[in-house]
Amino acid sequence: MDSFARIAVVGLGYIGLPTAAVFAENGVEVVGVDVTPRVVETINAGRPHFGEPNLDALVRRVVQAGKLRATLTMEPADAFIIAVPTPLRGHGEGAAPDISYVEDAARALAPVLAAGNLVILESTSPVGTTERMAAILAELRPDLSFPQQRGELADVQVAHCPERVLPGRILEEVVNNARVIGGMSRKCAQRALTLYRIVVKGECRLTNARTAELAKLTENAYRDVNIAFANEMSLICDNLRINVWDLIGLANLHPRVNILSPGPGVGGHCIAVDPWFIVATNPEEATLIRAARIINDAKPGHVVAKVRERAAALKQPVIACLGLSYKKDVDDLRESPAVEIVRRLAEEKVGELLVVEPHIGRLPPELADRGLALHDFDEALERANLVLLLVDHMSFMQVDRAMLKDKFVIDTRGAW
Ligand code: SAJ
C-alpha cells in the first residue's frame, strides 16, 4: 500500500505544476488535472503557462519522457495532491476566504477514490478546510472510511501539507524547504511523509492538519507584520527627514534586530491575502495582524502622494514608472502595489507616464485601457524628468547614474 507509482496533482498553477514536474522528474507517473483547457494544452505541448526560473526545461523534459501528462478529467491515482486557489473574496476588512475550489476538487476526485488512497491538501487554507474536504469525500463515498470516522483504520488517508515556496525560487525550494505535514491521524501524516520523501530533501515535521493549516497562515502573517513595521518606519522617517535605509542598516547592526525592507506596499497572492484568513475567523484577537495589513495596504497611497507632490513642481511632468510586478525579477502582477500606484497616477492625470516592465509583453487591461503603453528602459529614463522606481529588478540596477542627474528620483525600494 505504501508505494506511489502514480499520483494526480489537482490544479496546475504556480504550485501544482512545479510540484507535478518535480515528482515526475523523480520517476513517479504524474497526471495533472486542471479545469482550464489552455493550461492543459500548453503543458501537454511541453511548456509551462507562466514564467518561473528553470521550469521551462523541466516541464519539457518530463512531458517528453511521458512522465507528466495534463488532463481536464480526474483519473484514479495512488495519491492526490490538491493545489487549487483559495482566494479572498472582497477586500480588506470583511473579506472572506473562498474555499469553493477545494470543495470542487474534493467532489471531482470522490468518484475515482479507492481504498488505500492518500489525499493531500497543499493549498493555503483557513483552519478547518482539510476536515471540510474530508467531510465532502465521506459524504460522497459512504462505501469508504475516512480518518474522521475510523482514525488509524480508515481506508483513505487525508493530510494537509502547505506549500511554502517562494516564487522565483520555486524549483529549488520545493525540494530543499522544510515541510510541515499535518495528518488527520498519525497514519495519515506518516503516509504523506512517505510521499514527500520522494522529492523533499528538507526536514519534514509531522503534526495534525489544523496546526499545519495555521502554521502556514502564521508564516505569512509574521512576514506581513514585519514588513509593516519597516513600512511604518519609512513613513516616520519621511516626516523626520531621515533616510530609512540608513536607519535600518544601523538598527540591524544590533545582534537581535533584523528589520525587513520598506517598499511601495505588499503584493503577491500570499502575504497580502493569508493574514486575512486569520483575521476572518479571529476578529477579536488578531488586532496586530489586522493593523499590519492596513499599514501595508496604505503604502501605495503614500507613494502616489509623494509623486503628486514632486510632479507639482514640474511644468510638464514626464514620469518613468519602473517595474510593475509585485516583486523583483518575476512576471507576476497579482495584487502588485506597483500596478495600483501606476493606475492611480493615471487616474489622477499626474503627468505623462512611461511604464517599463521588461518581464511582460503587454500591459494589463486596467493600465492599457487608460492609454498607457510599455516603454523601453533607456528611452523612458532619457525622456523622464521624474523617475519612480517601483520594483528592484536586476535589470534596473545597472543604471547609468549620469542619466538620473537633473531628474527627481523616487526610489521606493531603496535600491539605488
Ligand atoms: N516585501 C517588502 N519588504 C521585504 C520583503 C518583501 O516590501 O522586506 C514585499 C515584496 O516586494 C512583495 C511582498 O512583500 O510585494 C511579498 O513578497 P515575498 O518575497 O516576501 O513573498 P511571496 O509572496 O513571494 O511568497 C511568500 C513566502 N512566504 C514567506 O516568506 C513567509 C513563500 O515562502 C510562501 O510560499 C508564499 O508566500 C506563499 O505561497 O504563501
Short mmCIF file of C-alpha atoms and ligand atoms in Angstrom, two decimals:
data_model
loop_
_atom_site.label_atom_id
_atom_site.label_comp_id
_atom_site.label_asym_id
_atom_site.label_seq_id
_atom_site.Cartn_x
_atom_site.Cartn_y
_atom_site.Cartn_z
CA MET A 1 0.00 0.00 0.00
CA ASP A 2 2.87 2.33 0.64
CA SER A 3 4.08 2.84 -2.89
CA PHE A 4 3.14 5.80 -5.01
CA ALA A 5 3.56 4.70 -8.61
CA ARG A 6 1.01 7.17 -9.88
CA ILE A 7 -0.14 10.47 -8.42
CA ALA A 8 -2.64 13.09 -9.52
CA VAL A 9 -1.94 16.75 -8.96
CA VAL A 10 -5.16 18.75 -8.99
CA GLY A 11 -4.66 22.38 -10.04
CA LEU A 12 -1.67 23.10 -12.28
CA GLY A 13 -0.83 26.63 -11.20
CA TYR A 14 2.20 28.22 -9.57
CA ILE A 15 2.40 25.43 -7.01
CA GLY A 16 0.73 22.45 -8.70
CA LEU A 17 2.74 22.50 -11.93
CA PRO A 18 6.21 22.69 -10.35
CA THR A 19 5.18 20.05 -7.79
CA ALA A 20 3.87 17.75 -10.53
CA ALA A 21 7.02 18.25 -12.60
CA VAL A 22 9.36 17.55 -9.69
CA PHE A 23 7.55 14.30 -8.81
CA ALA A 24 7.64 13.31 -12.49
CA GLU A 25 11.36 14.05 -12.62
CA ASN A 26 11.78 11.61 -9.72
CA GLY A 27 10.20 8.72 -11.59
CA VAL A 28 6.57 8.99 -10.44
CA GLU A 29 3.89 8.82 -13.13
CA VAL A 30 2.03 12.11 -12.73
CA VAL A 31 -1.37 13.10 -14.07
CA GLY A 32 -2.01 16.80 -13.79
CA VAL A 33 -5.67 17.79 -13.64
CA ASP A 34 -6.82 21.31 -14.42
CA VAL A 35 -10.15 22.89 -15.37
CA THR A 36 -8.66 25.29 -17.94
CA PRO A 37 -8.23 23.82 -21.45
CA ARG A 38 -5.49 26.30 -22.39
CA VAL A 39 -3.42 25.28 -19.36
CA VAL A 40 -3.80 21.57 -20.19
CA GLU A 41 -2.89 22.12 -23.87
CA THR A 42 0.14 24.27 -23.08
CA ILE A 43 1.54 21.77 -20.60
CA ASN A 44 0.94 18.82 -22.93
CA ALA A 45 2.90 20.76 -25.55
CA GLY A 46 5.77 20.72 -23.05
CA ARG A 47 5.52 24.31 -21.86
CA PRO A 48 4.62 25.95 -18.53
CA HIS A 49 1.88 28.59 -18.80
CA PHE A 50 3.73 31.09 -16.54
CA GLY A 51 7.29 32.23 -16.02
CA GLU A 52 9.47 30.64 -13.33
CA PRO A 53 13.24 30.04 -13.50
CA ASN A 54 14.19 26.61 -14.93
CA LEU A 55 10.58 25.40 -15.10
CA ASP A 56 10.54 25.51 -18.92
CA ALA A 57 13.28 22.95 -19.36
CA LEU A 58 11.92 20.69 -16.61
CA VAL A 59 8.35 20.61 -17.97
CA ARG A 60 9.64 19.93 -21.49
CA ARG A 61 11.77 17.05 -20.19
CA VAL A 62 9.10 15.28 -18.12
CA VAL A 63 6.35 15.73 -20.71
CA GLN A 64 8.59 14.38 -23.48
CA ALA A 65 9.57 11.46 -21.24
CA GLY A 66 5.86 10.68 -20.81
CA LYS A 67 6.10 11.11 -17.03
CA LEU A 68 3.78 14.13 -16.83
CA ARG A 69 0.51 14.39 -18.67
CA ALA A 70 -2.18 17.02 -18.19
CA THR A 71 -5.91 16.35 -18.48
CA LEU A 72 -9.27 18.02 -17.89
CA THR A 73 -10.85 14.97 -16.24
CA MET A 74 -9.98 13.30 -12.95
CA GLU A 75 -8.28 9.91 -13.11
CA PRO A 76 -7.59 7.27 -10.44
CA ALA A 77 -4.22 7.50 -8.65
CA ASP A 78 -2.44 6.30 -5.51
CA ALA A 79 -2.27 9.82 -4.12
CA PHE A 80 -3.96 13.13 -4.91
CA ILE A 81 -2.27 16.46 -4.25
CA ILE A 82 -4.70 19.35 -4.34
CA ALA A 83 -3.13 22.70 -5.20
CA VAL A 84 -6.08 24.86 -6.22
CA PRO A 85 -6.57 28.56 -5.43
CA THR A 86 -8.06 29.62 -2.09
CA PRO A 87 -8.76 33.29 -2.83
CA LEU A 88 -10.07 36.00 -0.60
CA ARG A 89 -13.47 37.35 -1.65
CA GLY A 90 -13.74 41.10 -1.16
CA HIS A 91 -11.09 43.49 0.04
CA GLY A 92 -9.69 44.28 3.45
CA GLU A 93 -11.96 44.19 6.46
CA GLY A 94 -14.98 41.97 5.85
CA ALA A 95 -13.22 39.91 3.16
CA ALA A 96 -13.80 36.17 3.47
CA PRO A 97 -11.74 33.19 2.38
CA ASP A 98 -13.28 31.24 -0.50
CA ILE A 99 -12.58 27.50 -0.27
CA SER A 100 -15.01 26.55 -3.04
CA TYR A 101 -12.18 25.38 -5.35
CA VAL A 102 -11.05 22.92 -2.67
CA GLU A 103 -14.65 21.72 -2.27
CA ASP A 104 -15.00 21.37 -6.06
CA ALA A 105 -11.73 19.40 -6.23
CA ALA A 106 -12.99 17.05 -3.48
CA ARG A 107 -16.25 16.49 -5.36
CA ALA A 108 -14.36 15.84 -8.58
CA LEU A 109 -11.99 13.28 -7.10
CA ALA A 110 -14.50 11.46 -4.88
CA PRO A 111 -15.78 9.20 -7.70
CA VAL A 112 -12.30 7.86 -8.57
CA LEU A 113 -11.18 7.40 -4.94
CA ALA A 114 -10.21 3.89 -3.82
CA ALA A 115 -9.23 2.24 -0.54
CA GLY A 116 -5.53 2.85 0.17
CA ASN A 117 -5.52 6.29 -1.43
CA LEU A 118 -3.93 9.35 0.13
CA VAL A 119 -5.48 12.81 -0.35
CA ILE A 120 -3.32 15.85 0.41
CA LEU A 121 -4.41 19.45 0.50
CA GLU A 122 -1.49 21.78 -0.34
CA SER A 123 -3.45 24.99 -0.88
CA THR A 124 -3.08 27.64 1.82
CA SER A 125 -6.33 27.28 3.73
CA PRO A 126 -8.26 28.59 6.70
CA VAL A 127 -8.21 26.30 9.73
CA GLY A 128 -10.77 23.52 9.29
CA THR A 129 -10.57 23.26 5.49
CA THR A 130 -8.89 19.83 5.47
CA GLU A 131 -11.66 18.50 7.73
CA ARG A 132 -14.26 20.06 5.45
CA MET A 133 -12.63 18.37 2.43
CA ALA A 134 -12.64 15.02 4.22
CA ALA A 135 -16.31 15.50 5.13
CA ILE A 136 -17.22 16.02 1.46
CA LEU A 137 -15.30 12.89 0.46
CA ALA A 138 -17.02 10.86 3.19
CA GLU A 139 -20.44 12.10 2.17
CA LEU A 140 -19.89 11.19 -1.48
CA ARG A 141 -18.22 7.84 -0.77
CA PRO A 142 -20.15 6.07 2.01
CA ASP A 143 -18.53 2.82 0.84
CA LEU A 144 -15.10 4.03 2.06
CA SER A 145 -13.99 5.04 5.55
CA PHE A 146 -12.13 8.25 6.41
CA PRO A 147 -9.92 9.36 9.31
CA GLN A 148 -12.69 11.42 10.98
CA GLN A 149 -14.70 8.18 11.15
CA ARG A 150 -12.17 5.44 11.75
CA GLY A 151 -8.91 7.16 12.70
CA GLU A 152 -5.87 4.99 12.05
CA LEU A 153 -8.06 2.30 10.47
CA ALA A 154 -9.51 4.48 7.72
CA ASP A 155 -9.48 3.28 4.09
CA VAL A 156 -8.44 6.70 2.83
CA GLN A 157 -5.77 8.89 4.44
CA VAL A 158 -6.10 12.69 4.44
CA ALA A 159 -3.43 15.30 5.22
CA HIS A 160 -2.61 18.99 4.86
CA CYS A 161 0.92 19.78 3.70
CA PRO A 162 1.03 23.50 2.98
CA GLU A 163 3.34 24.66 0.23
CA ARG A 164 5.82 27.33 1.29
CA VAL A 165 7.86 28.02 -1.84
CA LEU A 166 8.99 31.48 -2.85
CA PRO A 167 8.00 32.50 -6.38
CA GLY A 168 11.24 32.96 -8.33
CA ARG A 169 12.91 30.10 -6.43
CA ILE A 170 10.14 27.51 -6.61
CA LEU A 171 12.05 24.54 -8.03
CA GLU A 172 14.83 24.88 -5.53
CA GLU A 173 12.51 25.43 -2.57
CA VAL A 174 10.08 22.60 -3.44
CA VAL A 175 12.97 20.23 -2.85
CA ASN A 176 15.00 21.90 -0.12
CA ASN A 177 12.50 23.66 2.16
CA ALA A 178 11.43 22.07 5.42
CA ARG A 179 7.84 20.83 5.26
CA VAL A 180 5.02 20.77 7.76
CA ILE A 181 2.96 17.60 7.32
CA GLY A 182 -0.38 17.68 9.08
CA GLY A 183 -2.25 14.39 9.13
CA MET A 184 -5.87 13.89 10.18
CA SER A 185 -4.39 10.89 12.01
CA ARG A 186 -0.86 9.73 12.78
CA LYS A 187 -1.05 7.26 9.92
CA CYS A 188 -2.18 9.98 7.50
CA ALA A 189 0.89 12.05 8.39
CA GLN A 190 3.19 9.02 8.04
CA ARG A 191 1.88 8.19 4.58
CA ALA A 192 2.14 11.80 3.44
CA LEU A 193 5.72 11.80 4.72
CA THR A 194 6.49 8.73 2.61
CA LEU A 195 5.12 10.54 -0.43
CA TYR A 196 7.00 13.81 0.11
CA ARG A 197 10.23 11.97 0.86
CA ILE A 198 10.32 11.03 -2.85
CA VAL A 199 11.18 14.65 -3.64
CA VAL A 200 11.80 16.65 -0.43
CA LYS A 201 15.33 16.87 0.94
CA GLY A 202 14.45 19.34 3.71
CA GLU A 203 13.30 18.43 7.20
CA CYS A 204 9.71 17.14 7.43
CA ARG A 205 7.86 17.74 10.70
CA LEU A 206 4.67 15.82 11.45
CA THR A 207 1.66 17.40 13.15
CA ASN A 208 -2.13 17.44 12.84
CA ALA A 209 -3.99 19.05 9.95
CA ARG A 210 -5.38 22.04 11.88
CA THR A 211 -1.97 23.00 13.24
CA ALA A 212 -0.45 22.69 9.77
CA GLU A 213 -3.15 24.99 8.39
CA LEU A 214 -2.49 27.66 10.99
CA ALA A 215 1.30 27.24 10.69
CA LYS A 216 1.19 28.25 7.05
CA LEU A 217 -1.03 31.28 7.73
CA THR A 218 1.22 32.24 10.62
CA GLU A 219 4.35 32.26 8.45
CA ASN A 220 2.87 34.75 6.02
CA ALA A 221 1.23 36.85 8.74
CA TYR A 222 4.60 37.01 10.52
CA ARG A 223 6.26 38.32 7.37
CA ASP A 224 3.44 40.79 6.76
CA VAL A 225 3.70 42.17 10.30
CA ASN A 226 7.47 42.57 9.93
CA ILE A 227 7.17 44.32 6.56
CA ALA A 228 4.50 46.58 8.10
CA PHE A 229 6.99 47.57 10.79
CA ALA A 230 9.51 48.55 8.09
CA ASN A 231 6.82 50.41 6.14
CA GLU A 232 5.68 52.29 9.24
CA MET A 233 9.30 53.30 9.93
CA SER A 234 9.54 54.62 6.35
CA LEU A 235 6.59 56.97 7.00
CA ILE A 236 8.05 58.10 10.30
CA CYS A 237 11.41 58.73 8.59
CA ASP A 238 9.73 60.74 5.82
CA ASN A 239 8.20 63.01 8.47
CA LEU A 240 11.51 63.38 10.28
CA ARG A 241 13.62 63.75 7.08
CA ILE A 242 15.73 60.73 7.93
CA ASN A 243 16.86 58.18 5.35
CA VAL A 244 15.02 54.99 6.33
CA TRP A 245 17.52 52.70 4.60
CA ASP A 246 20.42 54.18 6.52
CA LEU A 247 18.37 53.96 9.69
CA ILE A 248 17.52 50.28 9.21
CA GLY A 249 21.11 49.45 8.32
CA LEU A 250 22.19 50.99 11.61
CA ALA A 251 19.48 49.35 13.72
CA ASN A 252 20.24 45.99 12.13
CA LEU A 253 23.80 46.18 13.46
CA HIS A 254 22.23 45.05 16.74
CA PRO A 255 22.63 41.27 17.02
CA ARG A 256 18.94 40.71 17.84
CA VAL A 257 17.38 43.17 15.38
CA ASN A 258 16.59 42.28 11.77
CA ILE A 259 14.23 44.80 10.21
CA LEU A 260 12.92 43.99 6.72
CA SER A 261 12.79 46.41 3.79
CA PRO A 262 10.14 49.06 3.33
CA GLY A 263 8.67 49.22 -0.16
CA PRO A 264 5.73 50.51 -2.19
CA GLY A 265 3.41 48.03 -0.44
CA VAL A 266 2.96 44.30 -0.15
CA GLY A 267 1.81 42.36 -3.18
CA GLY A 268 1.50 38.82 -4.40
CA HIS A 269 -1.22 36.31 -3.75
CA CYS A 270 0.05 35.11 -0.37
CA ILE A 271 1.31 37.65 2.12
CA ALA A 272 -1.27 40.29 1.18
CA VAL A 273 -4.04 37.67 1.46
CA ASP A 274 -3.32 34.98 4.05
CA PRO A 275 -3.31 37.21 7.16
CA TRP A 276 -6.97 38.00 6.43
CA PHE A 277 -7.71 34.25 6.76
CA ILE A 278 -6.67 34.55 10.39
CA VAL A 279 -8.49 37.86 10.94
CA ALA A 280 -11.68 36.50 9.35
CA THR A 281 -12.00 33.70 11.89
CA ASN A 282 -10.50 35.55 14.89
CA PRO A 283 -11.57 39.20 14.52
CA GLU A 284 -11.34 39.98 18.24
CA GLU A 285 -7.85 38.62 18.81
CA ALA A 286 -6.00 39.34 15.56
CA THR A 287 -5.53 43.09 16.14
CA LEU A 288 -1.81 43.28 15.32
CA ILE A 289 -2.25 41.14 12.20
CA ARG A 290 -5.11 43.39 11.05
CA ALA A 291 -3.12 46.57 11.75
CA ALA A 292 -0.20 45.25 9.67
CA ARG A 293 -2.50 44.59 6.72
CA ILE A 294 -3.92 48.11 6.95
CA ILE A 295 -0.44 49.69 7.13
CA ASN A 296 0.84 47.71 4.14
CA ASP A 297 -2.29 48.35 2.09
CA ALA A 298 -1.96 52.09 2.73
CA LYS A 299 1.61 52.25 1.43
CA PRO A 300 0.75 52.68 -2.30
CA GLY A 301 -1.33 55.74 -1.36
CA HIS A 302 1.70 57.31 0.32
CA VAL A 303 3.80 56.71 -2.80
CA VAL A 304 1.13 58.30 -5.01
CA ALA A 305 1.03 61.33 -2.71
CA LYS A 306 4.81 61.71 -2.89
CA VAL A 307 4.79 61.54 -6.70
CA ARG A 308 1.93 64.05 -6.85
CA GLU A 309 3.88 66.45 -4.68
CA ARG A 310 7.07 66.15 -6.76
CA ALA A 311 5.21 66.34 -10.07
CA ALA A 312 3.51 69.56 -8.95
CA ALA A 313 6.94 71.23 -9.02
CA LEU A 314 7.44 70.34 -12.69
CA LYS A 315 5.94 72.24 -15.61
CA GLN A 316 5.41 69.12 -17.75
CA PRO A 317 5.90 66.03 -15.60
CA VAL A 318 7.12 63.01 -17.56
CA ILE A 319 7.28 60.11 -15.12
CA ALA A 320 9.23 56.90 -15.78
CA CYS A 321 7.45 54.18 -13.75
CA LEU A 322 9.97 51.37 -13.39
CA GLY A 323 8.54 47.93 -12.69
CA LEU A 324 5.00 46.57 -12.34
CA SER A 325 5.45 43.10 -10.86
CA TYR A 326 4.78 42.50 -7.16
CA LYS A 327 8.47 41.89 -6.51
CA LYS A 328 11.79 41.76 -8.29
CA ASP A 329 12.67 39.51 -11.22
CA VAL A 330 9.23 37.88 -11.65
CA ASP A 331 6.49 38.49 -14.25
CA ASP A 332 3.66 38.17 -11.71
CA LEU A 333 1.41 41.24 -11.44
CA ARG A 334 -1.13 39.85 -8.98
CA GLU A 335 -2.00 42.25 -6.13
CA SER A 336 1.01 44.28 -7.20
CA PRO A 337 1.32 47.63 -5.40
CA ALA A 338 3.22 48.93 -8.45
CA VAL A 339 0.20 48.34 -10.68
CA GLU A 340 -2.06 50.08 -8.19
CA ILE A 341 0.29 53.07 -7.98
CA VAL A 342 0.56 53.46 -11.77
CA ARG A 343 -3.21 53.08 -12.15
CA ARG A 344 -3.88 55.78 -9.57
CA LEU A 345 -1.29 58.11 -11.12
CA ALA A 346 -3.03 57.64 -14.48
CA GLU A 347 -6.48 58.26 -12.96
CA GLU A 348 -5.25 61.42 -11.30
CA LYS A 349 -3.54 62.54 -14.53
CA VAL A 350 -0.40 63.41 -12.60
CA GLY A 351 1.68 63.64 -15.77
CA GLU A 352 2.80 61.63 -18.78
CA LEU A 353 3.55 58.09 -17.60
CA LEU A 354 6.21 55.92 -19.27
CA VAL A 355 5.72 52.40 -17.94
CA VAL A 356 8.68 50.00 -18.02
CA GLU A 357 8.31 46.29 -17.19
CA PRO A 358 10.83 44.07 -19.01
CA HIS A 359 9.17 40.87 -17.76
CA ILE A 360 5.87 41.25 -19.62
CA GLY A 361 4.87 41.59 -23.27
CA ARG A 362 1.78 43.73 -22.78
CA LEU A 363 0.15 45.82 -20.13
CA PRO A 364 -2.78 44.53 -18.05
CA PRO A 365 -6.13 45.95 -19.26
CA GLU A 366 -6.54 48.22 -16.23
CA LEU A 367 -3.47 50.16 -17.44
CA ALA A 368 -3.74 49.66 -21.22
CA ASP A 369 -7.36 50.92 -21.09
CA ARG A 370 -6.11 54.16 -19.57
CA GLY A 371 -3.98 54.83 -22.65
CA LEU A 372 -0.67 53.68 -21.15
CA ALA A 373 1.95 51.74 -23.11
CA LEU A 374 5.09 49.77 -22.33
CA HIS A 375 8.36 51.61 -22.88
CA ASP A 376 11.97 50.68 -23.17
CA PHE A 377 14.06 51.31 -20.01
CA ASP A 378 16.67 53.58 -21.65
CA GLU A 379 14.11 55.52 -23.62
CA ALA A 380 11.97 56.12 -20.53
CA LEU A 381 14.96 57.29 -18.47
CA GLU A 382 16.06 59.57 -21.26
CA ARG A 383 12.67 61.26 -21.59
CA ALA A 384 11.53 61.42 -17.98
CA ASN A 385 12.06 64.29 -15.58
CA LEU A 386 10.76 62.21 -12.66
CA VAL A 387 11.92 58.64 -12.17
CA LEU A 388 9.83 56.37 -9.96
CA LEU A 389 11.49 53.04 -9.11
CA LEU A 390 8.75 50.62 -8.07
CA VAL A 391 10.46 47.24 -8.42
CA ASP A 392 14.14 46.47 -7.82
CA HIS A 393 14.52 44.24 -10.90
CA MET A 394 18.10 43.19 -11.53
CA SER A 395 17.94 44.85 -14.97
CA PHE A 396 17.24 48.25 -13.36
CA MET A 397 20.24 48.04 -11.06
CA GLN A 398 22.95 48.76 -13.63
CA VAL A 399 21.53 52.19 -14.34
CA ASP A 400 23.88 54.81 -15.65
CA ARG A 401 23.88 57.32 -12.74
CA ALA A 402 24.59 60.17 -15.14
CA MET A 403 21.14 59.57 -16.67
CA LEU A 404 19.48 60.30 -13.32
CA LYS A 405 21.23 63.61 -12.90
CA ASP A 406 18.88 66.61 -13.01
CA LYS A 407 15.83 64.38 -12.52
CA PHE A 408 13.65 63.88 -9.48
CA VAL A 409 14.13 60.30 -8.29
CA ILE A 410 11.71 58.44 -6.02
CA ASP A 411 13.23 55.09 -5.13
CA THR A 412 10.52 53.14 -3.27
CA ARG A 413 12.82 50.15 -2.77
CA GLY A 414 15.97 51.89 -1.58
CA ALA A 415 17.74 50.05 -4.38
CA TRP A 416 19.73 52.90 -5.90
N1 SAJ B 1 8.39 42.81 0.59
C1 SAJ B 1 8.74 44.02 1.15
N2 SAJ B 1 9.77 44.07 2.02
C2 SAJ B 1 10.50 42.96 2.36
C3 SAJ B 1 10.15 41.73 1.80
C4 SAJ B 1 9.08 41.68 0.93
O1 SAJ B 1 8.12 45.06 0.88
O2 SAJ B 1 11.45 43.12 3.14
C5 SAJ B 1 7.25 42.71 -0.34
C6 SAJ B 1 7.62 42.21 -1.71
O3 SAJ B 1 8.09 43.22 -2.53
C7 SAJ B 1 6.29 41.65 -2.18
C8 SAJ B 1 5.68 41.10 -0.91
O4 SAJ B 1 6.35 41.74 0.14
O5 SAJ B 1 5.47 42.65 -2.71
C9 SAJ B 1 5.77 39.61 -0.75
O6 SAJ B 1 7.00 39.10 -1.26
P1 SAJ B 1 7.85 37.94 -0.58
O7 SAJ B 1 9.03 37.71 -1.44
O8 SAJ B 1 8.12 38.25 0.83
O9 SAJ B 1 6.88 36.68 -0.54
P2 SAJ B 1 5.96 35.92 -1.65
O10 SAJ B 1 4.57 36.47 -1.52
O11 SAJ B 1 6.58 35.92 -2.98
O12 SAJ B 1 5.99 34.43 -1.05
C10 SAJ B 1 5.57 34.19 0.28
C11 SAJ B 1 6.65 33.41 1.02
N3 SAJ B 1 6.37 33.41 2.46
C12 SAJ B 1 7.31 33.79 3.36
O13 SAJ B 1 8.40 34.19 3.06
C13 SAJ B 1 6.90 33.69 4.80
C14 SAJ B 1 6.70 31.98 0.46
O14 SAJ B 1 7.63 31.20 1.20
C15 SAJ B 1 5.31 31.35 0.53
O15 SAJ B 1 5.32 30.03 -0.02
C16 SAJ B 1 4.40 32.18 -0.32
O16 SAJ B 1 4.33 33.48 0.26
C17 SAJ B 1 3.02 31.52 -0.34
O17 SAJ B 1 2.71 30.84 -1.34
O18 SAJ B 1 2.30 31.63 0.64
#
